[in-house]
Structure formats: C-alpha cells, structure tokens
PDB file of C-alpha atoms and ligand atoms in Angstrom:
ATOM      1  CA  MET A   1      10.105  21.048   7.709  1.00 77.00           C
ATOM      2  CA  THR A   2      12.510  18.973   9.280  1.00 86.00           C
ATOM      3  CA  PRO A   3      15.576  17.347   6.960  1.00 88.00           C
ATOM      4  CA  VAL A   4      14.128  14.332   7.363  1.00 88.00           C
ATOM      5  CA  ALA A   5      10.421  15.805   5.447  1.00 90.00           C
ATOM      6  CA  ASP A   6      12.363  17.883   3.495  1.00 92.00           C
ATOM      7  CA  ALA A   7      14.242  14.602   2.051  1.00 91.00           C
ATOM      8  CA  VAL A   8      10.358  12.870   1.848  1.00 91.00           C
ATOM      9  CA  SER A   9       9.532  16.144  -0.474  1.00 92.00           C
ATOM     10  CA  ALA A  10      11.704  15.948  -2.997  1.00 94.00           C
ATOM     11  CA  LEU A  11      11.757  12.147  -2.505  1.00 95.00           C
ATOM     12  CA  LYS A  12       7.692  12.636  -3.840  1.00 94.00           C
ATOM     13  CA  GLU A  13       9.307  14.904  -7.266  1.00 95.00           C
ATOM     14  CA  GLU A  14      11.907  12.274  -8.396  1.00 96.00           C
ATOM     15  CA  ILE A  15       9.218   9.874  -8.087  1.00 97.00           C
ATOM     16  CA  ALA A  16       7.138  11.735  -9.836  1.00 96.00           C
ATOM     17  CA  HIS A  17       9.585  11.444 -13.172  1.00 96.00           C
ATOM     18  CA  CYS A  18      10.326   7.768 -12.512  1.00 98.00           C
ATOM     19  CA  ARG A  19      11.042   6.038 -16.145  1.00 97.00           C
ATOM     20  CA  ARG A  20      12.804   3.151 -14.714  1.00 97.00           C
ATOM     21  CA  CYS A  21       9.537   0.466 -16.204  1.00 98.00           C
ATOM     22  CA  PRO A  22       6.919   1.226 -18.173  1.00 97.00           C
ATOM     23  CA  LEU A  23       3.869   1.647 -16.193  1.00 98.00           C
ATOM     24  CA  HIS A  24       4.391   5.435 -16.437  1.00 97.00           C
ATOM     25  CA  CYS A  25       3.138   5.708 -19.933  1.00 97.00           C
ATOM     26  CA  ALA A  26      -0.326   4.364 -18.981  1.00 96.00           C
ATOM     27  CA  ALA A  27      -0.836   5.767 -16.086  1.00 97.00           C
ATOM     28  CA  THR A  28      -2.007   9.827 -14.964  1.00 97.00           C
ATOM     29  CA  GLN A  29       0.364  10.138 -12.801  1.00 98.00           C
ATOM     30  CA  ALA A  30       2.865   8.494 -10.420  1.00 98.00           C
ATOM     31  CA  VAL A  31       1.237   8.321  -6.446  1.00 97.00           C
ATOM     32  CA  PRO A  32       4.311   8.890  -3.822  1.00 97.00           C
ATOM     33  CA  GLY A  33       3.629   7.747  -0.233  1.00 97.00           C
ATOM     34  CA  GLU A  34       2.078   9.848   2.070  1.00 96.00           C
ATOM     35  CA  GLY A  35       2.049  11.350   5.847  1.00 96.00           C
ATOM     36  CA  PRO A  36       4.602  12.004   8.181  1.00 96.00           C
ATOM     37  CA  ALA A  37       7.804  11.520   7.446  1.00 95.00           C
ATOM     38  CA  ASP A  38       8.619  10.304  11.241  1.00 95.00           C
ATOM     39  CA  ALA A  39       5.654   8.181  11.630  1.00 97.00           C
ATOM     40  CA  ALA A  40       6.070   4.918  13.733  1.00 97.00           C
ATOM     41  CA  ILE A  41       4.269   2.408  11.269  1.00 98.00           C
ATOM     42  CA  MET A  42       4.556   2.601   7.759  1.00 98.00           C
ATOM     43  CA  LEU A  43       1.738   0.593   5.445  1.00 98.00           C
ATOM     44  CA  VAL A  44       2.517  -0.631   2.041  1.00 98.00           C
ATOM     45  CA  GLY A  45      -0.427  -1.302  -0.422  1.00 98.00           C
ATOM     46  CA  GLU A  46      -0.036  -2.760  -3.858  1.00 98.00           C
ATOM     47  CA  GLN A  47      -0.727   0.175  -6.254  1.00 98.00           C
ATOM     48  CA  PRO A  48      -3.087   2.616  -6.292  1.00 98.00           C
ATOM     49  CA  GLY A  49      -6.069   2.215  -8.021  1.00 97.00           C
ATOM     50  CA  ASP A  50      -8.994   4.450 -10.486  1.00 97.00           C
ATOM     51  CA  ALA A  51      -9.332   7.020  -8.439  1.00 97.00           C
ATOM     52  CA  GLU A  52      -5.837   7.222  -6.706  1.00 98.00           C
ATOM     53  CA  ASP A  53      -4.555   7.461 -10.414  1.00 98.00           C
ATOM     54  CA  LEU A  54      -6.468  10.351 -11.075  1.00 97.00           C
ATOM     55  CA  ALA A  55      -5.749  12.057  -7.506  1.00 98.00           C
ATOM     56  CA  GLY A  56      -2.463  11.121  -7.080  1.00 97.00           C
ATOM     57  CA  ARG A  57      -2.805  10.925  -3.464  1.00 97.00           C
ATOM     58  CA  PRO A  58      -3.172   6.686  -1.910  1.00 98.00           C
ATOM     59  CA  PHE A  59      -5.884   4.937  -0.125  1.00 98.00           C
ATOM     60  CA  VAL A  60      -8.624   7.415  -1.132  1.00 98.00           C
ATOM     61  CA  GLY A  61     -10.572   5.153  -3.336  1.00 97.00           C
ATOM     62  CA  PRO A  62     -12.986   2.509  -2.427  1.00 97.00           C
ATOM     63  CA  ALA A  63     -10.737   0.158  -1.044  1.00 97.00           C
ATOM     64  CA  GLY A  64      -8.842   3.342   0.604  1.00 98.00           C
ATOM     65  CA  GLN A  65     -12.333   5.088   2.649  1.00 98.00           C
ATOM     66  CA  LEU A  66     -12.881   1.602   3.768  1.00 98.00           C
ATOM     67  CA  LEU A  67      -9.149   1.038   5.215  1.00 98.00           C
ATOM     68  CA  ASP A  68     -10.100   4.006   6.939  1.00 98.00           C
ATOM     69  CA  ARG A  69     -12.789   3.029   8.296  1.00 98.00           C
ATOM     70  CA  ALA A  70     -11.075  -0.106   9.189  1.00 98.00           C
ATOM     71  CA  LEU A  71      -8.088   1.828  10.926  1.00 98.00           C
ATOM     72  CA  ALA A  72     -10.739   4.152  13.113  1.00 98.00           C
ATOM     73  CA  GLU A  73     -12.183   0.901  15.009  1.00 98.00           C
ATOM     74  CA  ALA A  74      -8.753  -0.689  15.676  1.00 98.00           C
ATOM     75  CA  GLY A  75      -7.849   2.479  16.787  1.00 97.00           C
ATOM     76  CA  LEU A  76      -4.852   4.006  14.252  1.00 98.00           C
ATOM     77  CA  ASP A  77      -4.917   7.387  13.469  1.00 97.00           C
ATOM     78  CA  ARG A  78      -4.187   7.304   9.762  1.00 97.00           C
ATOM     79  CA  ASP A  79      -2.662  10.814   9.944  1.00 97.00           C
ATOM     80  CA  ARG A  80      -0.138   9.905  11.802  1.00 97.00           C
ATOM     81  CA  LEU A  81       1.131   6.386   9.891  1.00 98.00           C
ATOM     82  CA  TYR A  82       2.666   6.908   6.195  1.00 98.00           C
ATOM     83  CA  LEU A  83       0.847   4.974   3.748  1.00 98.00           C
ATOM     84  CA  THR A  84       2.652   4.343   0.581  1.00 98.00           C
ATOM     85  CA  ASN A  85       2.287   1.315  -2.713  1.00 98.00           C
ATOM     86  CA  ALA A  86       4.731  -1.263  -3.406  1.00 98.00           C
ATOM     87  CA  VAL A  87       4.254   0.529  -7.270  1.00 98.00           C
ATOM     88  CA  LYS A  88       3.873   4.084  -8.028  1.00 98.00           C
ATOM     89  CA  HIS A  89       1.995   3.969 -10.559  1.00 98.00           C
ATOM     90  CA  PHE A  90      -1.659   2.345 -11.737  1.00 98.00           C
ATOM     91  CA  LYS A  91      -1.277  -0.460 -13.894  1.00 98.00           C
ATOM     92  CA  TYR A  92      -4.606  -1.121 -15.913  1.00 97.00           C
ATOM     93  CA  GLU A  93      -6.607  -2.442 -18.922  1.00 96.00           C
ATOM     94  CA  PRO A  94      -8.679  -0.090 -20.921  1.00 94.00           C
ATOM     95  CA  ARG A  95     -12.706  -1.178 -20.827  1.00 94.00           C
ATOM     96  CA  GLY A  96     -15.066   0.879 -22.637  1.00 93.00           C
ATOM     97  CA  LYS A  97     -14.709   3.986 -20.179  1.00 91.00           C
ATOM     98  CA  ARG A  98     -13.544   1.812 -17.671  1.00 95.00           C
ATOM     99  CA  ARG A  99      -9.669   0.644 -16.592  1.00 96.00           C
ATOM    100  CA  ILE A 100     -10.186  -2.353 -15.104  1.00 95.00           C
ATOM    101  CA  HIS A 101      -7.174  -2.832 -12.610  1.00 95.00           C
ATOM    102  CA  GLN A 102      -4.123  -4.846 -13.597  1.00 96.00           C
ATOM    103  CA  LYS A 103      -1.611  -6.824 -10.399  1.00 96.00           C
ATOM    104  CA  PRO A 104       2.307  -5.909 -11.681  1.00 97.00           C
ATOM    105  CA  ASN A 105       4.504  -8.396 -12.870  1.00 97.00           C
ATOM    106  CA  ALA A 106       7.462  -9.425 -10.925  1.00 96.00           C
ATOM    107  CA  GLY A 107       9.712  -6.863 -13.118  1.00 97.00           C
ATOM    108  CA  GLU A 108       7.682  -3.940 -12.181  1.00 98.00           C
ATOM    109  CA  VAL A 109       7.264  -4.841  -8.271  1.00 98.00           C
ATOM    110  CA  GLN A 110      11.470  -5.264  -8.610  1.00 97.00           C
ATOM    111  CA  SER A 111      11.487  -1.903 -10.771  1.00 98.00           C
ATOM    112  CA  CYS A 112       9.724  -0.133  -8.347  1.00 98.00           C
ATOM    113  CA  LYS A 113      11.160  -1.627  -4.846  1.00 98.00           C
ATOM    114  CA  TRP A 114      14.045   0.835  -5.699  1.00 97.00           C
ATOM    115  CA  TRP A 115      11.217   3.647  -4.739  1.00 98.00           C
ATOM    116  CA  LEU A 116       9.506   1.550  -1.419  1.00 98.00           C
ATOM    117  CA  ASN A 117      13.776   1.159   0.006  1.00 97.00           C
ATOM    118  CA  ARG A 118      14.134   4.863  -0.472  1.00 96.00           C
ATOM    119  CA  GLU A 119      11.307   4.850   1.442  1.00 97.00           C
ATOM    120  CA  ILE A 120      11.792   2.947   4.333  1.00 97.00           C
ATOM    121  CA  ALA A 121      15.269   4.109   4.928  1.00 96.00           C
ATOM    122  CA  LEU A 122      14.578   7.583   5.397  1.00 96.00           C
ATOM    123  CA  VAL A 123      10.905   7.086   7.537  1.00 97.00           C
ATOM    124  CA  ARG A 124      12.566   4.459   9.168  1.00 96.00           C
ATOM    125  CA  PRO A 125       9.499   3.519  10.662  1.00 97.00           C
ATOM    126  CA  ARG A 126       9.643   0.878  14.046  1.00 96.00           C
ATOM    127  CA  LEU A 127       6.890  -1.158  11.577  1.00 98.00           C
ATOM    128  CA  ILE A 128       6.029  -1.877   7.967  1.00 98.00           C
ATOM    129  CA  VAL A 129       2.995  -3.608   7.407  1.00 98.00           C
ATOM    130  CA  ALA A 130       1.672  -5.398   4.122  1.00 98.00           C
ATOM    131  CA  LEU A 131      -1.629  -4.680   3.067  1.00 98.00           C
ATOM    132  CA  GLY A 132      -1.987  -8.243   0.600  1.00 98.00           C
ATOM    133  CA  ALA A 133       0.734 -10.411  -1.116  1.00 98.00           C
ATOM    134  CA  THR A 134       2.203  -7.949  -3.622  1.00 98.00           C
ATOM    135  CA  ALA A 135       3.430  -5.654  -1.096  1.00 98.00           C
ATOM    136  CA  ALA A 136       4.495  -9.351   0.861  1.00 98.00           C
ATOM    137  CA  GLY A 137       6.667 -10.269  -1.843  1.00 98.00           C
ATOM    138  CA  ALA A 138       7.885  -6.717  -2.707  1.00 98.00           C
ATOM    139  CA  LEU A 139       9.255  -6.412   1.012  1.00 98.00           C
ATOM    140  CA  SER A 140      10.154 -10.300   1.818  1.00 97.00           C
ATOM    141  CA  GLY A 141      11.414 -10.784  -1.986  1.00 95.00           C
ATOM    142  CA  ARG A 142      10.195 -13.673  -1.922  1.00 96.00           C
ATOM    143  CA  ALA A 143       5.801 -14.888  -2.647  1.00 96.00           C
ATOM    144  CA  VAL A 144       3.866 -14.465   0.510  1.00 97.00           C
ATOM    145  CA  SER A 145       0.907 -16.236   1.220  1.00 97.00           C
ATOM    146  CA  VAL A 146      -1.292 -14.132   3.322  1.00 98.00           C
ATOM    147  CA  THR A 147      -3.573 -16.544   3.923  1.00 96.00           C
ATOM    148  CA  LYS A 148      -0.647 -19.536   5.198  1.00 98.00           C
ATOM    149  CA  GLU A 149       1.923 -16.077   6.782  1.00 98.00           C
ATOM    150  CA  ARG A 150      -0.623 -13.310   8.207  1.00 98.00           C
ATOM    151  CA  GLY A 151       0.809 -11.589  10.994  1.00 98.00           C
ATOM    152  CA  PRO A 152       3.985 -10.586  12.481  1.00 97.00           C
ATOM    153  CA  MET A 153       7.417 -11.155   9.811  1.00 97.00           C
ATOM    154  CA  SER A 154      10.831  -9.349   9.426  1.00 96.00           C
ATOM    155  CA  PHE A 155      11.106  -7.630   6.254  1.00 95.00           C
ATOM    156  CA  GLY A 156      15.074  -7.696   6.141  1.00 88.00           C
ATOM    157  CA  GLU A 157      15.687  -6.224   9.209  1.00 88.00           C
ATOM    158  CA  ALA A 158      12.634  -4.139   9.512  1.00 92.00           C
ATOM    159  CA  GLN A 159       9.496  -5.611  11.760  1.00 97.00           C
ATOM    160  CA  GLY A 160       6.886  -6.805   9.695  1.00 98.00           C
ATOM    161  CA  PHE A 161       3.439  -7.729   9.704  1.00 98.00           C
ATOM    162  CA  VAL A 162       1.024  -9.559   7.235  1.00 98.00           C
ATOM    163  CA  THR A 163      -2.650  -8.708   6.146  1.00 98.00           C
ATOM    164  CA  VAL A 164      -4.491  -8.481   3.482  1.00 98.00           C
ATOM    165  CA  HIS A 165      -5.307  -5.573   1.244  1.00 98.00           C
ATOM    166  CA  PRO A 166      -8.634  -3.877   2.017  1.00 98.00           C
ATOM    167  CA  SER A 167      -9.224  -4.301  -1.922  1.00 97.00           C
ATOM    168  CA  PHE A 168      -9.894  -7.950  -1.500  1.00 97.00           C
ATOM    169  CA  LEU A 169     -12.915  -7.481   1.119  1.00 96.00           C
ATOM    170  CA  LEU A 170     -14.621  -5.555  -1.225  1.00 95.00           C
ATOM    171  CA  ARG A 171     -14.030  -8.428  -3.699  1.00 95.00           C
ATOM    172  CA  LEU A 172     -15.548 -11.096  -1.532  1.00 96.00           C
ATOM    173  CA  PRO A 173     -19.057 -11.799  -3.186  1.00 92.00           C
ATOM    174  CA  ASP A 174     -21.040 -12.608   0.060  1.00 94.00           C
ATOM    175  CA  GLU A 175     -22.117 -10.351   2.529  1.00 95.00           C
ATOM    176  CA  SER A 176     -21.504 -12.709   5.538  1.00 96.00           C
ATOM    177  CA  ALA A 177     -18.096 -13.512   4.410  1.00 96.00           C
ATOM    178  CA  ARG A 178     -16.852  -9.569   3.920  1.00 96.00           C
ATOM    179  CA  GLU A 179     -17.989  -9.121   7.398  1.00 96.00           C
ATOM    180  CA  ARG A 180     -16.402 -11.725   8.937  1.00 97.00           C
ATOM    181  CA  GLU A 181     -12.690 -10.888   6.925  1.00 97.00           C
ATOM    182  CA  TYR A 182     -13.522  -7.211   7.465  1.00 98.00           C
ATOM    183  CA  ARG A 183     -13.900  -8.225  11.192  1.00 98.00           C
ATOM    184  CA  ASN A 184     -10.282 -10.579  10.689  1.00 98.00           C
ATOM    185  CA  PHE A 185      -9.036  -6.581   9.084  1.00 98.00           C
ATOM    186  CA  VAL A 186      -9.869  -4.936  12.157  1.00 98.00           C
ATOM    187  CA  SER A 187      -8.481  -7.212  14.416  1.00 98.00           C
ATOM    188  CA  ASP A 188      -4.754  -7.562  12.639  1.00 98.00           C
ATOM    189  CA  LEU A 189      -4.798  -4.042  12.615  1.00 98.00           C
ATOM    190  CA  GLY A 190      -5.928  -3.849  16.316  1.00 98.00           C
ATOM    191  CA  ARG A 191      -2.048  -6.391  16.569  1.00 97.00           C
ATOM    192  CA  VAL A 192      -0.857  -3.299  14.985  1.00 97.00           C
ATOM    193  CA  ARG A 193      -1.018  -0.920  16.916  1.00 94.00           C
ATOM    194  CA  LYS A 194      -0.055  -2.433  20.149  1.00 90.00           C
ATOM    195  CA  GLU A 195       2.853  -4.129  18.058  1.00 83.00           C
TER     196      GLU A 195
HETATM  197  S1  SF4 B   1       5.608   1.712 -11.469  1.00 53.68           S
HETATM  198 FE1  SF4 B   1       7.420   2.463 -10.213  1.00 53.68          FE
HETATM  199  S2  SF4 B   1       9.219   1.683 -11.244  1.00 53.68           S
HETATM  200 FE2  SF4 B   1       7.769   1.738 -12.787  1.00 53.68          FE
HETATM  201  S3  SF4 B   1       7.457   3.994 -13.923  1.00 53.68           S
HETATM  202 FE3  SF4 B   1       6.441   4.307 -12.210  1.00 53.68          FE
HETATM  203  S4  SF4 B   1       7.921   5.078 -10.198  1.00 53.68           S
HETATM  204 FE4  SF4 B   1       9.127   4.007 -12.020  1.00 53.68          FE
END
C-alpha cells in the first residue's frame, strides 16, 4: 500500500469510532468512503441508506445500483472513483419493521464535515461531484439549490460539479419523468468524465 492508501485506511478506522454527533447511536456502523486513494474524481452523496448501513459500504442499495448503471452509461469506471457521503452514519426513523430515511440536519452535516474534509485532503481529487443538495451544501458551506445551480461549481479551492442524488430519480412517481431525469443524470456524469 502507498502511504496515502495507508492513511485512508487508518482514517476509516477513526471514522468507525466517531462519536462527534448522536447519529452513531442508532446506526449499525459508520460507512466511510471507498475507492482508490489516488482517485481523480470523488463522488459525495448525502448519507448511507438502509442497505449501506447493514453492509458498511457506500452506494450498494437501490440508489447505488442506479448510480452504477448511470456511471457505466456515462463511461465512468466506479472502481476508479472515490465514493463517499457527507454524513457517515444512517439517520432514520423506525416505522414498524422498516427504517425510514431522515435527512441529516445542519449540525450533523457540520459535525461530519470533519471527516469529509480529511478524505478530500488525503485523496486530493481533481474533481469533486456533489450528488444532491446535502452534499453540495456540505462542500460549499452554504445552501445550494440543485435545480438552479446544477453544473460546475467551486468547492473552496477544489473544482466541483453539482448534480442530483440518484435517490431523487427513484422517488419520481412518473415513469416518463424518471426516464427524462435519468438521461439528464447520465449526461451530467458524461460532463464529469470530460472535466
Ligand atoms: S454521523 Fe459523522 S460526525 Fe456523526 S457520529 Fe457518525 S461519523 Fe461521527
């Protein structure tokens, strides 16, 4: 392993023991980022979902599978990307046997930014892609409207790009809207590949 890969691996261990906010209490485990330590592109989502919480890996549930499909169509190899989330523990509300996703609040995002900053400092990606408003807000330090600000954006000194979170596509009730938005998402990822 390279020294950077070693450092990324050590960081994952640290994240596993984090108690900086209350979200660790109800989650199964922390879900750190994964991917090559020298990845040129980092994708940042909101937080792990139910499947990710159980697996301990990011983007392995339904939204992750949709992301995989879109990445492949856009010509991006998932294995060459670093995938992570703005918040590393799953926030949910129990409803019967189900665990319903809850959006992390500003304080939780701020607490977890500590880890996101450290991932960025170690991996030093050429481009950071925010998937959805929570990631864009964490990276830019302000509220971001994905509808109005979709596309290239600077995150501090890093070059960034804002697009939707794949779970947005899954929530669209209308099939034609879902197909249209999926095409837009693939098109955004195609731009990311060329940036
Ligand atoms: S959500 Fe982030 S800040 Fe909160 S306990 Fe988990 S790793 Fe720590």
